[in-house]
Amino acid sequence: MKERWKIHNKLLVSCAIFLSLFGLVVQYSASSYSALNQFGDAFYYVKKQAIALVFALVVMYALKFINTEWLKKWRYVILGFSLVLLALVFVPKIGVENYGAKRWINLGFTTMQPSDVAKFALVIFIAACLDKKSMLSFKNMLPVLISTALVCVLIMLEPNMSVTMCVGITVVIMLIVGGCKFKHFMIMAIPVIAGVIVLILIEPYRVKRLMAFIDPWASPLGEGYQLIQSYYALGSGGLFGLGLFNSRQKYLFLTFAESDFILSVVGEELGFVGVVMILSIFFVVTYCGIKIAKNAGSRFDCYLACGISAVIAVQALLNVAVISGSIPPTGIPLPFVSNGGTSLVCFMSGIGILENIGSKSQEGYLNHKIY
């Protein structure tokens, strides 16, 4: 068992680092032309991501040695800090607006996206709630529901529907793992579904995106443009792709090629086989996370590992669903691979915590054998 835990830890970290390094290569391919035209430097996006990766690796290594009980103890501070960050995007001169959305904070030397931090802060808070009280009672679920509502409302106001979906699905998974009753889900489902319908109907751009999902060719130069270009990329890639760095859609046809739609470029250059390979690595990461959760030494560590694994798996699946047209088009990056410093640091931090929990379980097993 000891050897298996070691394998899970090493495999988890190796896969995360591979995806991050692979992301640098694909980001260069996807962004070199647009970066050269816009900034005069083909490596503009790659350089920024490489710096973020170095910082992310340092943070990941540091989190391997912290006491996870500290995270539980400071859960209110961690959640409160993430809520403050989410609110700061609406403060003039601090929040940065891009493409009609206010999702970033200006740090002077760079920007950060608070929603990435909030996802993991909420996971820590909910893990502590699940550890403290049983979710069989609806009353005990209220702190989880209230904290989730606060995070989701602030993210929706940016607006950012995709991350809201990621947060919502992750919370549902954690509640299921925590033993929530089915009837409680049904009680929650009715207002949530009604709320989603209302949010779609009151925002014209969301209605247009829904129509683009149903028939993207009805608006080929409007809301359906991005999805159509993604189809072209994936379709032209075929089974084995056009070859690395040979994408045609990156020449300003496919927007956000280095971030939200980077998997479309992978599909075009490396084909169906390349996409399956990347998704297989995400499966391995999720599997290792689940095994670490199963062998965790405490309830809190178990729920925390489940939550982090859920965030990684859910966000990866949502990204695949968007670029393949399985759900209405909305921007959400592919973990580790897409361009985005805040996202990379947060996900690598999650890997560091998972490795920490795995190592603690290992030590607990050894101490049990000794004594």
mmCIF file of C-alpha atoms in Angstrom, residues 3-4 12-13 30 50-51 67 85 94 110 114 156 189 202-203 206 209 229 250 313 315 324 335 344 365:
data_model
loop_
_atom_site.group_PDB
_atom_site.id
_atom_site.type_symbol
_atom_site.label_atom_id
_atom_site.label_comp_id
_atom_site.label_asym_id
_atom_site.label_seq_id
_atom_site.Cartn_x
_atom_site.Cartn_y
_atom_site.Cartn_z
ATOM 1 C CA GLU A 3 4.331 1.857 -2.642
ATOM 2 C CA ARG A 4 0.969 2.483 -4.283
ATOM 3 C CA LEU A 12 -0.116 13.069 -10.064
ATOM 4 C CA VAL A 13 2.752 15.585 -9.992
ATOM 5 C CA ALA A 30 -1.546 28.928 -31.004
ATOM 6 C CA ALA A 50 6.614 30.434 -18.193
ATOM 7 C CA ILE A 51 7.114 32.968 -15.379
ATOM 8 C CA ASN A 67 -0.462 21.393 7.791
ATOM 9 C CA LEU A 85 -11.005 39.747 -4.422
ATOM 10 C CA ILE A 94 -8.622 48.227 -9.814
ATOM 11 C CA THR A 110 0.235 41.871 -14.125
ATOM 12 C CA PRO A 114 -10.137 36.192 -8.617
ATOM 13 C CA MET A 156 -22.205 35.894 -12.376
ATOM 14 C CA ALA A 189 -32.782 22.089 -8.025
ATOM 15 C CA ILE A 202 -32.677 38.774 -18.999
ATOM 16 C CA GLU A 203 -29.338 38.980 -20.817
ATOM 17 C CA ARG A 206 -26.852 34.766 -23.354
ATOM 18 C CA ARG A 209 -25.202 32.265 -27.350
ATOM 19 C CA GLN A 229 -14.015 27.978 -36.279
ATOM 20 C CA LYS A 250 -4.470 30.199 -35.342
ATOM 21 C CA ALA A 313 -12.202 17.162 -13.755
ATOM 22 C CA GLN A 315 -13.398 22.321 -15.629
ATOM 23 C CA SER A 324 -17.005 20.479 -29.264
ATOM 24 C CA PRO A 335 -6.598 23.440 -16.592
ATOM 25 C CA LEU A 344 -2.027 27.828 -13.538
ATOM 26 C CA TYR A 365 0.273 4.332 7.483
#
